[in-house]
């Protein structure tokens, strides 16, 4: 299963920083995130010295990032670093190294598409993302806010592109939950969301899905070939909340 996730990542779940600009229409249907929200958003840059891909993540603890397993390269020669304060753009970026490898969730003998990354040093000046109140579970038709720095353009025939510039400003988009509870290999425990003419794109994997100001989901890949074609797959954080708290020490 881990190999399948790696193959998905190689197909473009990150965004190359060596990009060619597309002049096609904007398709995400979102808007610039307010400067006062999502300051916990993290850009994960994964590089082997020649190729660099990006994913999103969320700082949930001064030393812990919550993201998607798809965002971690398992092959030798790849290095991952976390870029803090990518939003708002007026902030001074901070570059942090990851301590060791990811903490994975694999009680079933395969890795679910959710991981924790521990930073080598503590972040002291960034508001932390709030974990969900799982006494309330998402229901169909609830509205969640997704965000990311992935591409906001499409190619011919509305095809997703994997090699365009990251968004110049963190993008937010509202979507309606269309399926509240699901289990899908090779991802894990999910919910899905959709909205007319709105979508996530390559590079948005790992970013947070927010409800009532709290992280209820982590965007999983599952990006179809064409934009706005299928609901977005989102890892259900409440299904993993015990594991997250136990590994990070969060109450």
C-alpha positions as a Markdown table, in Angstrom:
| # | Residue | x | y | z |
|---|---|---|---|---|
| 1 | Unk | 0.0 | 0.0 | 0.0 |
| 2 | Unk | 2.9 | 2.4 | 0.8 |
| 3 | Unk | 4.2 | 1.7 | -2.7 |
| 4 | Unk | 0.9 | 2.7 | -4.2 |
| 5 | Unk | 0.9 | 5.9 | -2.3 |
| 6 | Unk | 4.5 | 6.6 | -3.5 |
| 7 | Unk | 3.4 | 6.0 | -7.1 |
| 8 | Unk | 0.5 | 8.4 | -6.7 |
| 9 | Unk | 2.9 | 11.0 | -5.4 |
| 10 | Unk | 5.3 | 10.5 | -8.3 |
| 11 | Unk | 2.3 | 11.1 | -10.6 |
| 12 | Unk | 2.1 | 14.6 | -9.3 |
| 13 | Unk | 0.6 | 14.9 | -5.8 |
| 14 | Unk | 3.4 | 17.4 | -5.1 |
| 15 | Unk | 4.1 | 20.5 | -7.3 |
| 16 | Unk | 7.4 | 20.9 | -9.0 |
| 17 | Unk | 9.1 | 24.2 | -8.2 |
| 18 | Unk | 10.6 | 24.0 | -11.7 |
| 19 | Unk | 7.4 | 25.0 | -13.3 |
| 20 | Unk | 5.9 | 26.1 | -16.6 |
| 21 | Unk | 3.1 | 28.7 | -16.3 |
| 22 | Unk | -0.3 | 27.8 | -17.7 |
| 23 | Unk | -2.5 | 30.5 | -19.1 |
| 24 | Unk | -5.7 | 28.5 | -18.7 |
| 25 | Unk | -8.6 | 29.5 | -16.5 |
| 26 | Unk | -8.6 | 29.6 | -12.7 |
| 27 | Unk | -10.7 | 26.6 | -11.6 |
| 28 | Unk | -10.4 | 26.1 | -7.8 |
| 29 | Unk | -13.2 | 28.6 | -7.2 |
| 30 | Unk | -11.8 | 29.7 | -3.9 |
| 31 | Unk | -10.4 | 32.9 | -2.5 |
| 32 | Unk | -7.4 | 34.2 | -0.7 |
| 33 | Unk | -7.4 | 33.0 | 2.9 |
| 34 | Unk | -7.7 | 35.8 | 5.4 |
| 35 | Unk | -4.4 | 36.8 | 6.9 |
| 36 | Unk | -5.8 | 36.1 | 10.4 |
| 37 | Unk | -6.7 | 32.4 | 9.6 |
| 38 | Unk | -4.6 | 29.3 | 8.9 |
| 39 | Unk | -1.3 | 30.7 | 10.2 |
| 40 | Unk | -0.5 | 27.2 | 11.2 |
| 41 | Unk | -0.3 | 26.1 | 7.6 |
| 42 | Unk | 3.0 | 24.4 | 6.7 |
| 43 | Unk | 4.5 | 23.9 | 3.3 |
| 44 | Unk | 6.4 | 20.6 | 3.1 |
| 45 | Unk | 9.2 | 20.7 | 0.5 |
| 46 | Unk | 10.5 | 17.3 | -0.5 |
| 47 | Unk | 13.6 | 17.2 | -2.7 |
| 48 | Unk | 16.4 | 15.0 | -3.9 |
| 49 | Unk | 18.5 | 17.9 | -5.1 |
| 50 | Unk | 17.1 | 17.9 | -8.6 |
| 51 | Unk | 13.4 | 17.6 | -8.2 |
| 52 | Unk | 11.3 | 19.3 | -5.5 |
| 53 | Unk | 7.6 | 18.7 | -4.7 |
| 54 | Unk | 5.4 | 20.4 | -2.2 |
| 55 | Unk | 2.5 | 19.3 | 0.1 |
| 56 | Unk | 0.6 | 21.0 | 2.9 |
| 57 | Unk | 0.5 | 20.3 | 6.6 |
| 58 | Unk | -0.7 | 21.8 | 9.9 |
| 59 | Unk | 1.2 | 22.7 | 13.0 |
| 60 | Unk | -0.8 | 21.1 | 15.8 |
| 61 | Unk | 1.9 | 21.3 | 18.5 |
| 62 | Unk | 5.1 | 23.4 | 18.8 |
| 63 | Unk | 7.0 | 20.4 | 17.5 |
| 64 | Unk | 4.4 | 18.3 | 15.6 |
| 65 | Unk | 3.0 | 18.6 | 12.0 |
| 66 | Unk | -0.1 | 16.7 | 10.9 |
| 67 | Unk | -0.1 | 15.8 | 7.2 |
| 68 | Unk | -0.8 | 13.0 | 4.7 |
| 69 | Unk | 1.4 | 9.9 | 4.4 |
| 70 | Unk | 1.5 | 10.5 | 0.6 |
| 71 | Unk | 3.6 | 13.6 | 1.3 |
| 72 | Unk | 6.5 | 11.5 | 2.6 |
| 73 | Unk | 9.1 | 10.1 | 0.2 |
| 74 | Unk | 10.4 | 6.7 | 1.4 |
| 75 | Unk | 13.2 | 6.3 | -1.2 |
| 76 | Unk | 16.8 | 7.1 | -0.2 |
| 77 | Unk | 18.2 | 10.4 | -1.3 |
| 78 | Unk | 15.0 | 12.4 | -0.6 |
| 79 | Unk | 15.0 | 15.1 | 2.1 |
| 80 | Unk | 11.9 | 16.8 | 3.6 |
| 81 | Unk | 11.9 | 20.2 | 5.3 |
| 82 | Unk | 9.0 | 22.2 | 6.8 |
| 83 | Unk | 8.5 | 25.8 | 5.8 |
| 84 | Unk | 6.6 | 27.7 | 8.6 |
| 85 | Unk | 4.8 | 31.1 | 8.2 |
| 86 | Unk | 3.9 | 30.7 | 4.5 |
| 87 | Unk | 0.7 | 32.5 | 5.4 |
| 88 | Unk | 0.2 | 35.4 | 5.7 |
| 89 | Unk | 2.7 | 36.3 | 3.0 |
| 90 | Unk | 3.9 | 39.2 | 5.1 |
| 91 | Unk | 5.4 | 36.8 | 7.7 |
| 92 | Unk | 9.1 | 35.9 | 7.7 |
| 93 | Unk | 9.5 | 32.3 | 6.6 |
| 94 | Unk | 11.0 | 29.8 | 9.0 |
| 95 | Unk | 12.8 | 26.7 | 7.8 |
| 96 | Unk | 12.7 | 23.6 | 10.1 |
| 97 | Unk | 14.2 | 20.2 | 9.7 |
| 98 | Unk | 12.2 | 17.0 | 10.4 |
| 99 | Unk | 13.5 | 14.8 | 13.3 |
| 100 | Unk | 13.8 | 11.3 | 11.9 |
| 101 | Unk | 11.1 | 9.7 | 9.8 |
| 102 | Unk | 7.3 | 10.0 | 10.0 |
| 103 | Unk | 5.2 | 8.6 | 12.8 |
| 104 | Unk | 2.8 | 6.4 | 10.8 |
| 105 | Unk | -0.6 | 4.8 | 11.6 |
| 106 | Unk | -0.4 | 1.2 | 10.5 |
| 107 | Unk | -2.3 | -1.1 | 12.9 |
| 108 | Unk | -3.7 | -3.0 | 10.0 |
| 109 | Unk | -0.3 | -3.9 | 8.5 |
| 110 | Unk | -0.5 | -1.0 | 6.0 |
| 111 | Unk | 0.0 | 2.7 | 6.3 |
| 112 | Unk | -3.1 | 4.8 | 6.4 |
| 113 | Unk | -2.7 | 8.1 | 4.6 |
| 114 | Unk | -2.1 | 10.2 | 7.7 |
| 115 | Unk | 1.2 | 10.8 | 9.5 |
| 116 | Unk | 2.8 | 13.0 | 12.1 |
| 117 | Unk | 6.2 | 14.7 | 11.6 |
| 118 | Unk | 8.3 | 15.8 | 14.5 |
| 119 | Unk | 10.4 | 19.0 | 14.1 |
| 120 | Unk | 14.0 | 19.1 | 15.4 |
| 121 | Unk | 13.3 | 22.4 | 17.2 |
| 122 | Unk | 10.2 | 23.9 | 18.6 |
| 123 | Unk | 8.1 | 26.6 | 16.9 |
| 124 | Unk | 7.3 | 29.3 | 19.4 |
| 125 | Unk | 5.6 | 32.1 | 17.5 |
| 126 | Unk | 3.0 | 30.5 | 15.3 |
| 127 | Unk | -0.7 | 30.0 | 16.4 |
| 128 | Unk | -1.4 | 26.3 | 16.5 |
| 129 | Unk | -4.2 | 24.4 | 14.7 |
| 130 | Unk | -6.9 | 23.2 | 17.0 |
| 131 | Unk | -7.8 | 19.5 | 17.0 |
| 132 | Unk | -11.5 | 18.7 | 16.5 |
| 133 | Unk | -14.2 | 18.3 | 19.1 |
| 134 | Unk | -15.1 | 14.8 | 18.2 |
| 135 | Unk | -18.2 | 14.8 | 20.3 |
| 136 | Unk | -19.6 | 16.3 | 17.1 |
| 137 | Unk | -19.0 | 14.1 | 14.0 |
| 138 | Unk | -19.3 | 15.6 | 10.6 |
| 139 | Unk | -22.6 | 15.0 | 8.8 |
| 140 | Unk | -23.7 | 15.2 | 5.2 |
| 141 | Unk | -24.2 | 18.8 | 4.1 |
| 142 | Unk | -21.9 | 20.3 | 6.7 |
| 143 | Unk | -19.6 | 22.9 | 5.2 |
| 144 | Unk | -15.9 | 22.4 | 5.5 |
| 145 | Unk | -13.1 | 24.9 | 4.5 |
| 146 | Unk | -10.2 | 23.4 | 2.5 |
| 147 | Unk | -7.0 | 25.3 | 1.7 |
| 148 | Unk | -3.6 | 24.8 | 0.1 |
| 149 | Unk | -0.9 | 26.2 | -2.1 |
| 150 | Unk | -1.5 | 23.8 | -5.0 |
| 151 | Unk | -1.9 | 24.9 | -8.6 |
| 152 | Unk | -5.0 | 27.0 | -9.4 |
| 153 | Unk | -4.9 | 26.5 | -13.2 |
| 154 | Unk | -5.8 | 23.7 | -15.5 |
| 155 | Unk | -4.5 | 22.6 | -18.9 |
| 156 | Unk | -6.3 | 21.8 | -22.1 |
| 157 | Unk | -9.6 | 19.9 | -21.6 |
| 158 | Unk | -9.7 | 21.0 | -18.0 |
| 159 | Unk | -6.9 | 18.5 | -17.0 |
| 160 | Unk | -5.1 | 18.9 | -13.7 |
| 161 | Unk | -1.5 | 20.0 | -14.1 |
| 162 | Unk | 1.3 | 18.8 | -11.8 |
| 163 | Unk | 4.0 | 21.3 | -12.9 |
| 164 | Unk | 2.6 | 24.7 | -12.5 |
| 165 | Unk | 3.5 | 27.5 | -10.1 |
| 166 | Unk | 2.1 | 27.2 | -6.5 |
| 167 | Unk | -0.5 | 29.7 | -5.7 |
| 168 | Unk | 0.9 | 33.1 | -4.9 |
| 169 | Unk | -1.4 | 33.3 | -1.8 |
| 170 | Unk | -2.8 | 30.5 | 0.3 |
| 171 | Unk | -6.2 | 29.6 | -1.2 |
| 172 | Unk | -9.3 | 28.7 | 0.8 |
| 173 | Unk | -12.4 | 27.1 | -0.6 |
| 174 | Unk | -15.7 | 26.0 | 1.0 |
| 175 | Unk | -17.2 | 22.6 | 0.2 |
| 176 | Unk | -20.1 | 20.5 | 1.3 |
| 177 | Unk | -19.7 | 17.1 | 2.9 |
| 178 | Unk | -21.2 | 14.6 | 0.6 |
| 179 | Unk | -20.2 | 11.4 | 2.4 |
| 180 | Unk | -19.5 | 11.6 | 6.1 |
| 181 | Unk | -18.0 | 8.2 | 6.8 |
| 182 | Unk | -16.1 | 5.8 | 4.5 |
| 183 | Unk | -13.3 | 3.3 | 4.6 |
| 184 | Unk | -11.2 | 3.1 | 1.4 |
| 185 | Unk | -8.0 | 1.3 | 0.6 |
| 186 | Unk | -5.2 | 2.4 | 0.3 |
| 187 | Unk | -6.1 | 5.6 | 2.2 |
| 188 | Unk | -8.0 | 4.6 | 5.4 |
| 189 | Unk | -10.9 | 6.3 | 7.2 |
| 190 | Unk | -12.3 | 9.2 | 5.1 |
| 191 | Unk | -15.0 | 11.6 | 4.5 |
| 192 | Unk | -15.5 | 13.4 | 1.2 |
| 193 | Unk | -16.6 | 16.9 | 0.1 |
| 194 | Unk | -17.6 | 18.6 | -3.1 |
| 195 | Unk | -18.9 | 21.9 | -4.5 |
| 196 | Unk | -19.8 | 23.0 | -8.0 |
| 197 | Unk | -16.8 | 24.3 | -10.0 |
| 198 | Unk | -14.5 | 24.0 | -7.0 |
| 199 | Unk | -11.7 | 21.5 | -6.4 |
| 200 | Unk | -8.3 | 20.9 | -4.8 |
| 201 | Unk | -5.3 | 20.4 | -7.0 |
| 202 | Unk | -1.8 | 18.9 | -6.9 |
| 203 | Unk | 0.2 | 20.2 | -4.0 |
| 204 | Unk | -2.8 | 20.6 | -1.7 |
| 205 | Unk | -2.5 | 17.1 | -0.2 |
| 206 | Unk | -1.8 | 17.1 | 3.5 |
| 207 | Unk | -3.5 | 20.5 | 4.1 |
| 208 | Unk | -6.3 | 20.8 | 6.6 |
| 209 | Unk | -10.1 | 20.6 | 6.2 |
| 210 | Unk | -11.6 | 22.9 | 8.8 |
| 211 | Unk | -15.0 | 22.9 | 10.5 |
| 212 | Unk | -15.9 | 25.4 | 13.2 |
| 213 | Unk | -12.3 | 26.6 | 13.3 |
| 214 | Unk | -10.9 | 23.1 | 14.0 |
| 215 | Unk | -9.1 | 20.5 | 11.9 |
| 216 | Unk | -11.5 | 17.7 | 11.1 |
| 217 | Unk | -9.7 | 16.4 | 8.1 |
| 218 | Unk | -6.4 | 16.1 | 6.1 |
| 219 | Unk | -6.7 | 16.3 | 2.4 |
| 220 | Unk | -5.7 | 13.0 | 0.8 |
| 221 | Unk | -4.6 | 12.7 | -2.9 |
| 222 | Unk | -7.2 | 10.9 | -5.0 |
| 223 | Unk | -6.9 | 13.8 | -7.5 |
| 224 | Unk | -8.8 | 12.8 | -10.7 |
| 225 | Unk | -7.4 | 13.5 | -14.1 |
| 226 | Unk | -9.9 | 16.3 | -14.8 |
| 227 | Unk | -10.8 | 19.1 | -12.4 |
| 228 | Unk | -14.1 | 19.2 | -10.5 |
| 229 | Unk | -14.8 | 15.6 | -11.6 |
| 230 | Unk | -15.0 | 13.8 | -8.2 |
| 231 | Unk | -15.5 | 14.7 | -4.6 |
| 232 | Unk | -12.3 | 15.4 | -2.6 |
| 233 | Unk | -11.1 | 12.6 | -0.3 |
| 234 | Unk | -10.3 | 13.8 | 3.2 |
| 235 | Unk | -8.8 | 11.8 | 6.0 |
| 236 | Unk | -11.2 | 11.9 | 9.0 |
| 237 | Unk | -9.1 | 13.2 | 11.9 |
| 238 | Unk | -11.7 | 12.1 | 14.5 |
| 239 | Unk | -11.0 | 8.5 | 13.5 |
| 240 | Unk | -7.4 | 9.0 | 14.4 |
| 241 | Unk | -7.7 | 11.4 | 17.3 |
| 242 | Unk | -6.6 | 8.9 | 20.0 |
| 243 | Unk | -3.4 | 8.0 | 18.1 |
| 244 | Unk | -2.7 | 11.7 | 17.5 |
| 245 | Unk | -3.0 | 12.6 | 21.1 |
| 246 | Unk | -1.0 | 9.7 | 22.4 |
| 247 | Unk | 1.9 | 10.4 | 20.0 |
| 248 | Unk | 2.1 | 14.1 | 20.5 |
| 249 | Unk | 1.1 | 14.4 | 24.2 |
| 250 | Unk | -1.8 | 16.8 | 23.3 |
| 251 | Unk | -4.7 | 16.7 | 25.7 |
